[in-house]
mmCIF file of C-alpha atoms in Angstrom:
data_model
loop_
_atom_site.group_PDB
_atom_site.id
_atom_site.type_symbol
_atom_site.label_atom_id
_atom_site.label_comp_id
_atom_site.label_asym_id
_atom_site.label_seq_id
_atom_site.Cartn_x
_atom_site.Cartn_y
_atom_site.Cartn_z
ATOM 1 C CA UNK R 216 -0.601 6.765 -16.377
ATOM 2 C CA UNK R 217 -2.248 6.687 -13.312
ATOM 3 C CA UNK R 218 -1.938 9.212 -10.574
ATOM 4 C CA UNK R 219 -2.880 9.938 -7.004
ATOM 5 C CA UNK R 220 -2.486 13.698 -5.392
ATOM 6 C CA UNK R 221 -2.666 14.570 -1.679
ATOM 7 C CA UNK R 222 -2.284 17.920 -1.906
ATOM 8 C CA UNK R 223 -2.178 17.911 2.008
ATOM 9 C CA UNK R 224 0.810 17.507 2.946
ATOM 10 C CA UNK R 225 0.349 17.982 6.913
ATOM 11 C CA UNK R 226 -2.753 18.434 8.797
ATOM 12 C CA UNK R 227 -2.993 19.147 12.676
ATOM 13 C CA UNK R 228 -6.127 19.817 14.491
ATOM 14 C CA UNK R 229 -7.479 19.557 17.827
ATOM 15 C CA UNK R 230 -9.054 16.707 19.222
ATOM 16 C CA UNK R 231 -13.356 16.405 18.113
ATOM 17 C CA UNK R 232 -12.487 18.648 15.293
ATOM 18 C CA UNK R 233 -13.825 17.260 12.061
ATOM 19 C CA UNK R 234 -11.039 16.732 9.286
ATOM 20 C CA UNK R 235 -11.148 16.250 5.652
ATOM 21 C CA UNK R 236 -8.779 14.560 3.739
ATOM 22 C CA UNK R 237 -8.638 15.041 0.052
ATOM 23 C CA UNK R 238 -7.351 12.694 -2.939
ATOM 24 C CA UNK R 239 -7.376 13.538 -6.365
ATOM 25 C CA UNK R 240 -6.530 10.622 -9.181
ATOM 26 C CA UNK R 241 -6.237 10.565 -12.538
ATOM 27 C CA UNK R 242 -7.111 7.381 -14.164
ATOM 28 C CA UNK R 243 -8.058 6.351 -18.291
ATOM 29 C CA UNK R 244 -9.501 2.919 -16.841
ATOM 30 C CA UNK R 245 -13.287 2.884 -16.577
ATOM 31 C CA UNK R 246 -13.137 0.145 -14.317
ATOM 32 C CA UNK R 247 -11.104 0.781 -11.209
ATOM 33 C CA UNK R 248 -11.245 1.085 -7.444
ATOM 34 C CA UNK R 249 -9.725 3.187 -4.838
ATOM 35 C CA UNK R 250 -8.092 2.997 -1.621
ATOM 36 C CA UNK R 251 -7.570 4.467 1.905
ATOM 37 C CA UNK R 252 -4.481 2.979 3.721
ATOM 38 C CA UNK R 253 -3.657 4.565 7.745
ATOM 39 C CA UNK R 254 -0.253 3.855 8.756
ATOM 40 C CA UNK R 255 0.396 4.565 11.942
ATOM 41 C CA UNK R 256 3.487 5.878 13.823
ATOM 42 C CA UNK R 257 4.431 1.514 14.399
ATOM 43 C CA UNK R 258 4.403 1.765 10.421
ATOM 44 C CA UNK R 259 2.101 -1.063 9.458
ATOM 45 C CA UNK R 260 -0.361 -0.160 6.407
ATOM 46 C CA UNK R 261 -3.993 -0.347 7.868
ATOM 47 C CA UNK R 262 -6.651 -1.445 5.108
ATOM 48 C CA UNK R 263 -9.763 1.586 5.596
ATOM 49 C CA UNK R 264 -11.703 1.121 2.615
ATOM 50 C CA UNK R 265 -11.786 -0.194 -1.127
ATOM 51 C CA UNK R 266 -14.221 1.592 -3.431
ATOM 52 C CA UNK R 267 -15.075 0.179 -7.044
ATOM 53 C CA UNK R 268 -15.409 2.945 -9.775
ATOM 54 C CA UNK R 269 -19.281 1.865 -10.197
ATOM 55 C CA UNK R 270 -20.114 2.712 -6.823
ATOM 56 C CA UNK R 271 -20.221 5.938 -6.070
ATOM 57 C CA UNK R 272 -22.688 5.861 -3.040
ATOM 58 C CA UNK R 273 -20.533 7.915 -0.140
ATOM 59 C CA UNK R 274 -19.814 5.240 2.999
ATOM 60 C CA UNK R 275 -19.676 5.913 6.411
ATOM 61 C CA UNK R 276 -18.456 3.526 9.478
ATOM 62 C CA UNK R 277 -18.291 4.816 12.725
ATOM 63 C CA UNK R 278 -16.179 8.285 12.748
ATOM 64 C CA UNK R 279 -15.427 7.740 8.929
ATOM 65 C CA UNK R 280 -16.273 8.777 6.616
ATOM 66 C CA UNK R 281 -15.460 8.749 2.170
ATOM 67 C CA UNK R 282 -17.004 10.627 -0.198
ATOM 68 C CA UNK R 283 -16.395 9.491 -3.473
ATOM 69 C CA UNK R 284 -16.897 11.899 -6.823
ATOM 70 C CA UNK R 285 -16.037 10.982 -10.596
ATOM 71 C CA UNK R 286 -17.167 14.318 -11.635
ATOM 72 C CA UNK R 287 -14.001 15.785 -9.863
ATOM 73 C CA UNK R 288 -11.948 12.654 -9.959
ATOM 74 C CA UNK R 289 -11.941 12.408 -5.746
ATOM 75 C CA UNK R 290 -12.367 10.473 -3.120
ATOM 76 C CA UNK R 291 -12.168 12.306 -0.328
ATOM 77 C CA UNK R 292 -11.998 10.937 3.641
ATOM 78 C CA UNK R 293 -13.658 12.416 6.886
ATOM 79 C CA UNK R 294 -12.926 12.180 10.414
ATOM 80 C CA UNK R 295 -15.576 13.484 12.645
ATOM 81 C CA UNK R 296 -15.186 13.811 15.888
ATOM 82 C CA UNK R 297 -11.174 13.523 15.842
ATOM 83 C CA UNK R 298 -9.060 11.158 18.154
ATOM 84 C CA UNK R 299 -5.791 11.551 19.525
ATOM 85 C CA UNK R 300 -5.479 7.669 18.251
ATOM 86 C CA UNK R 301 -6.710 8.890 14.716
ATOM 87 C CA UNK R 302 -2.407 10.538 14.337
ATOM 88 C CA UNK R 303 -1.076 8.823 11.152
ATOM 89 C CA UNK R 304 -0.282 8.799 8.022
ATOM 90 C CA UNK R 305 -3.337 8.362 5.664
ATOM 91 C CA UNK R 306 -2.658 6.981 2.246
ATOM 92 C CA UNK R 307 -5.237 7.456 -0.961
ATOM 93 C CA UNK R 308 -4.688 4.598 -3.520
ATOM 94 C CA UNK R 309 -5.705 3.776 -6.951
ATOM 95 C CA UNK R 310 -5.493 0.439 -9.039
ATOM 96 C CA UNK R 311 -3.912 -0.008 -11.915
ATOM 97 C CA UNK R 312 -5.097 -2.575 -13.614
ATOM 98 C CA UNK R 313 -3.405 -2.335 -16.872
ATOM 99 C CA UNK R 314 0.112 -3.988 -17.770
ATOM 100 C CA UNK R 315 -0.527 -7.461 -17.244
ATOM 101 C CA UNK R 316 -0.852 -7.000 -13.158
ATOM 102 C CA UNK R 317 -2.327 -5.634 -10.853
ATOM 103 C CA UNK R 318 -1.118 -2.734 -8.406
ATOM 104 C CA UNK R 319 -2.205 0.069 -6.624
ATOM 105 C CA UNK R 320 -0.454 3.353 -7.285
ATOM 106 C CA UNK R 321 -0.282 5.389 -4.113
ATOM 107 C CA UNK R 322 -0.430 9.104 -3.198
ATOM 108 C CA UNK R 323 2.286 10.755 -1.423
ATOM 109 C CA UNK R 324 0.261 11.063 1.866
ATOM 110 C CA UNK R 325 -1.155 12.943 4.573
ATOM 111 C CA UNK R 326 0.116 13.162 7.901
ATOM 112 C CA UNK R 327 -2.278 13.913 10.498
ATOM 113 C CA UNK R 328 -1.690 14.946 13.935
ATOM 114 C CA UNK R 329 -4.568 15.278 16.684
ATOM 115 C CA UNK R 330 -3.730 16.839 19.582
ATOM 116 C CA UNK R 331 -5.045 16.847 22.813
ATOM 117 C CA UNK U 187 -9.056 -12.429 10.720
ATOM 118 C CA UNK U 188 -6.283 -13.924 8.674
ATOM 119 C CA UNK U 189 -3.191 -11.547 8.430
ATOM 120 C CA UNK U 190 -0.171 -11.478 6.152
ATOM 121 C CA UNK U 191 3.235 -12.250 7.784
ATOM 122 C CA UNK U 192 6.493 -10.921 7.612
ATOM 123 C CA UNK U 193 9.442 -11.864 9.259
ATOM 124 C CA UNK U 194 11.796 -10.293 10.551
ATOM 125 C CA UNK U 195 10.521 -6.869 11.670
ATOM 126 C CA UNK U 196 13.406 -5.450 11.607
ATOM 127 C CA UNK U 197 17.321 -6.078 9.714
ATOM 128 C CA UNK U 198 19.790 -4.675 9.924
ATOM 129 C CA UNK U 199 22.822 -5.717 6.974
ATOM 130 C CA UNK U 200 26.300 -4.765 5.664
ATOM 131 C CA UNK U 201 26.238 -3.215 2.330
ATOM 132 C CA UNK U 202 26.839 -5.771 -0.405
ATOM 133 C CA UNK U 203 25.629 -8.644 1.628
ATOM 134 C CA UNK U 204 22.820 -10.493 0.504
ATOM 135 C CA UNK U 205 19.340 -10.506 2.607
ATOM 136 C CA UNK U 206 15.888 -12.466 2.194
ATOM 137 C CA UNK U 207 12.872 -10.797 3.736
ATOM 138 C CA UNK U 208 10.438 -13.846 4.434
ATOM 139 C CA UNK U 209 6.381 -13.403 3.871
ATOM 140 C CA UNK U 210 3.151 -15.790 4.558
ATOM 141 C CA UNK U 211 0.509 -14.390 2.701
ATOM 142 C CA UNK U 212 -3.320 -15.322 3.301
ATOM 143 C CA UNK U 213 -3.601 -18.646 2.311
ATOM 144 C CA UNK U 214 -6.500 -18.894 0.009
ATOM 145 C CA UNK U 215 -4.835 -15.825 -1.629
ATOM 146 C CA UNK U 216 -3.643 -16.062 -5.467
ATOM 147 C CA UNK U 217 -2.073 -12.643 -5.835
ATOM 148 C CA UNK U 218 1.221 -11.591 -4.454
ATOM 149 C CA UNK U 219 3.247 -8.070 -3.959
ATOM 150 C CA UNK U 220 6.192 -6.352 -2.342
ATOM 151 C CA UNK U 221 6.160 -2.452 -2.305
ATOM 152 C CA UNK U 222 8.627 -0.392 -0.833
ATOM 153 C CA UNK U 223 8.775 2.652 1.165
ATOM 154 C CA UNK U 224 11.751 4.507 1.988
ATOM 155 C CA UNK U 225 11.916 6.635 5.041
ATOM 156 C CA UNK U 226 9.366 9.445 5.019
ATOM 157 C CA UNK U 227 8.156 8.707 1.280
ATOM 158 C CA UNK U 228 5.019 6.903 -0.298
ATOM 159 C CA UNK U 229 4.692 3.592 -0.946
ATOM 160 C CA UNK U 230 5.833 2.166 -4.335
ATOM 161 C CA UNK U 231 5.310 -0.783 -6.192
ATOM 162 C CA UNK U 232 7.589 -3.490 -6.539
ATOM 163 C CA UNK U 233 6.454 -6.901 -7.999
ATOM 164 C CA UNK U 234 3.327 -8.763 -8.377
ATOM 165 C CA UNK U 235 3.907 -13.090 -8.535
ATOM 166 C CA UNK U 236 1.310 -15.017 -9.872
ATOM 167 C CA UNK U 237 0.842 -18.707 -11.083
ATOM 168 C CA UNK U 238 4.348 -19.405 -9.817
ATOM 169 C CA UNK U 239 5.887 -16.086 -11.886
ATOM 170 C CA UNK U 240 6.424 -12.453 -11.719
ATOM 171 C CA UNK U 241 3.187 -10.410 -13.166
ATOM 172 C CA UNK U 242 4.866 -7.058 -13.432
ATOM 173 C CA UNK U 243 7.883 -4.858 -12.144
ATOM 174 C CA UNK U 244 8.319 -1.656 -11.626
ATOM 175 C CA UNK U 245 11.535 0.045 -12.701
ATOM 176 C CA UNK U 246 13.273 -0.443 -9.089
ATOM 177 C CA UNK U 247 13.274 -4.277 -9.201
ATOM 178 C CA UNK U 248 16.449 -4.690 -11.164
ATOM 179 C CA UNK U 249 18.641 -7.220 -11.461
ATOM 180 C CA UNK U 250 19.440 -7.229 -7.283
ATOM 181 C CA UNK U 251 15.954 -8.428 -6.934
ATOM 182 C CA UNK U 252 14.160 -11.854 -7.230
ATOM 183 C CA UNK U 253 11.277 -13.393 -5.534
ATOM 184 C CA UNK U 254 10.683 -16.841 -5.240
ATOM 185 C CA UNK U 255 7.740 -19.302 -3.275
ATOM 186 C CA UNK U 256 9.476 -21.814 -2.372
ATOM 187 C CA UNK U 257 6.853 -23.935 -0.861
ATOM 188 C CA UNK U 258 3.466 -22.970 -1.316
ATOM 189 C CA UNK U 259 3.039 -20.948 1.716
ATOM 190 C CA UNK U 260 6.330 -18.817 1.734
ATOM 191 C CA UNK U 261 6.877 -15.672 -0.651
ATOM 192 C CA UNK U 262 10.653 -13.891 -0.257
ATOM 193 C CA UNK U 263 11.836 -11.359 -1.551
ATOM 194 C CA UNK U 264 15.936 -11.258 -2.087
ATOM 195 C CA UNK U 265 18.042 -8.918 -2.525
ATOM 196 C CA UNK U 266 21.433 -9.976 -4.138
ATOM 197 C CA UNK U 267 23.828 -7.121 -3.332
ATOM 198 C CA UNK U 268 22.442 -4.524 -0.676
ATOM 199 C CA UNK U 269 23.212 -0.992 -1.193
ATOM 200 C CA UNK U 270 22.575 1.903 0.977
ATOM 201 C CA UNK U 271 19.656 3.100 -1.072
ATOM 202 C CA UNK U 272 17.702 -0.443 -0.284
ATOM 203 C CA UNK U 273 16.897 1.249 2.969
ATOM 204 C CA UNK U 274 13.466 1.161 3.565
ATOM 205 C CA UNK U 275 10.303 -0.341 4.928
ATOM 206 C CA UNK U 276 9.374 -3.301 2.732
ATOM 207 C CA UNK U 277 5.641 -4.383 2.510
ATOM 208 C CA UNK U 278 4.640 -7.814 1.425
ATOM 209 C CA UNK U 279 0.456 -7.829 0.380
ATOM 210 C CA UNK U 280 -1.531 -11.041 -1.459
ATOM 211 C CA UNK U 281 -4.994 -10.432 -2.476
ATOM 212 C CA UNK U 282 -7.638 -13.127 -3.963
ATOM 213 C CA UNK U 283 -7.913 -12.265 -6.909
ATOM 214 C CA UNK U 284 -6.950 -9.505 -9.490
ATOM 215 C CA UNK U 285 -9.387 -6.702 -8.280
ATOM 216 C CA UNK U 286 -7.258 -6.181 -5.250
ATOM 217 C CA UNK U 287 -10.042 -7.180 -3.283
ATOM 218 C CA UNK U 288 -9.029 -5.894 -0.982
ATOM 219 C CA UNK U 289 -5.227 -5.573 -0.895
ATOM 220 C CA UNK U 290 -3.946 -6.709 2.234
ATOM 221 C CA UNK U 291 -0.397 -5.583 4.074
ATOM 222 C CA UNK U 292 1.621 -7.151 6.236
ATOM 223 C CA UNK U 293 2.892 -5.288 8.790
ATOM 224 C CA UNK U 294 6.813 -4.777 6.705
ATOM 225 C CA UNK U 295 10.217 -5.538 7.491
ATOM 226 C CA UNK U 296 12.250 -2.296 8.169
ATOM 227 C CA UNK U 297 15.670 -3.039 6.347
ATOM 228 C CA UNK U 298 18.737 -0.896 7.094
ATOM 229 C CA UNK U 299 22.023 -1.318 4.907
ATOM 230 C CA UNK U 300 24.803 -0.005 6.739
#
């Protein structure tokens, strides 16, 4: 079955600190594709990035950062250069593409909280 | 850039009344989802809908549960007999096609059974 761990349960830092956020998935699909969600305090899910299983060429835009490894099963998200605005809850996601449907199965999460 | 929509934000029912939580996904999209997420927890699967029937459910959508599109554009989600447990944040998502590509969220309907 699939399976998404944030081990990081809570992060705080201080603002233009650099954070990493890790996600670990277990998957038997060799076809697949992985997701970062933000949710912020108004509680809307914010689309970051969708990564195909193929693909593992790490992507940056702007601040952000994903580095994505099948060797160690993760796909893990920077923020350099940390906002105040950048406080959420960030979500790792995996698909699951088995069972007829299709649905993403989604870590626990990690709240971050930058501070002034 | 087109947007999922979910109406209302926010509701607010009795237990054991019934309640509809309303959704417009993208409208070129084939694919569509409600997840839940109860206070403080991750997000979990509900239903997928596709071709005018459900896809998959997960082991929460029981017999309480049905979704429907009614008209082409509208996707609900109803719940038959509210308990206090069906408090929680309910997403409605559509994507084009099966790859998730990419999965988008509306922005939920927070539903409180009192």
């Amino acid at each position: 079955a699939q399976k998404v761990t944030q081990a990081q349960t809570e992060i705080s830092v201080v603002e233009k600190e650099d954070v990493t956020l890790d996600c670990v998935y277990e998957t038997r699909d060799t076809t697949y594709y992985l997701f970062w969600y933000k949710q912020p305090p108004s509680g809307e899910l914010v689309f970051l990035i969708r990564r195909n299983s193929f693909d593992e060429q790490n992507e940056i835009s702007g601040r952000y950062s994903w580095n994505f490894q099948k060797s160690t099963s993760s796909f893990n998200f920077t923020i350099t250069a940390s906002q105040v605005v950048d406080s959420a809850v960030y979500f790792c996601a995996l698909s699951d593409l088995q069972g007829g449907s299709e649905k993403l199965v989604f870590g626990k999460g990690t709240k971050l909280t930058v501070n002034p | 850039e087109p947007e999922v929509t979910q109406t209302p934000s926010h509701q607010v029912t009795q237990m054991g009344q019934e309640v509809i939580l309303r959704c417009v996904p993208i409208s070129n999209h084939l694919y569509f989802y409600w997840y839940r997420q109860i206070l403080g927890q991750k997000v979990e699967f509900l239903v997928s809908f596709y071709n005018n029937e459900i896809s998959e459910k997960s082991e929460i959508f029981d017999d309480q549960f049905s979704v429907e599109r009614p008209d082409g554009s509208n996707f609900t989600l109803k719940i038959r007999s509210t308990k206090l447990e069906d408090s929680a944040m309910y997403f409605c998502a559509s994507s084009a096609d099966r790859e998730l590509t990419p999965l988008h969220f509306g922005n939920g309907t927070r539903l409180t059974v009192t």
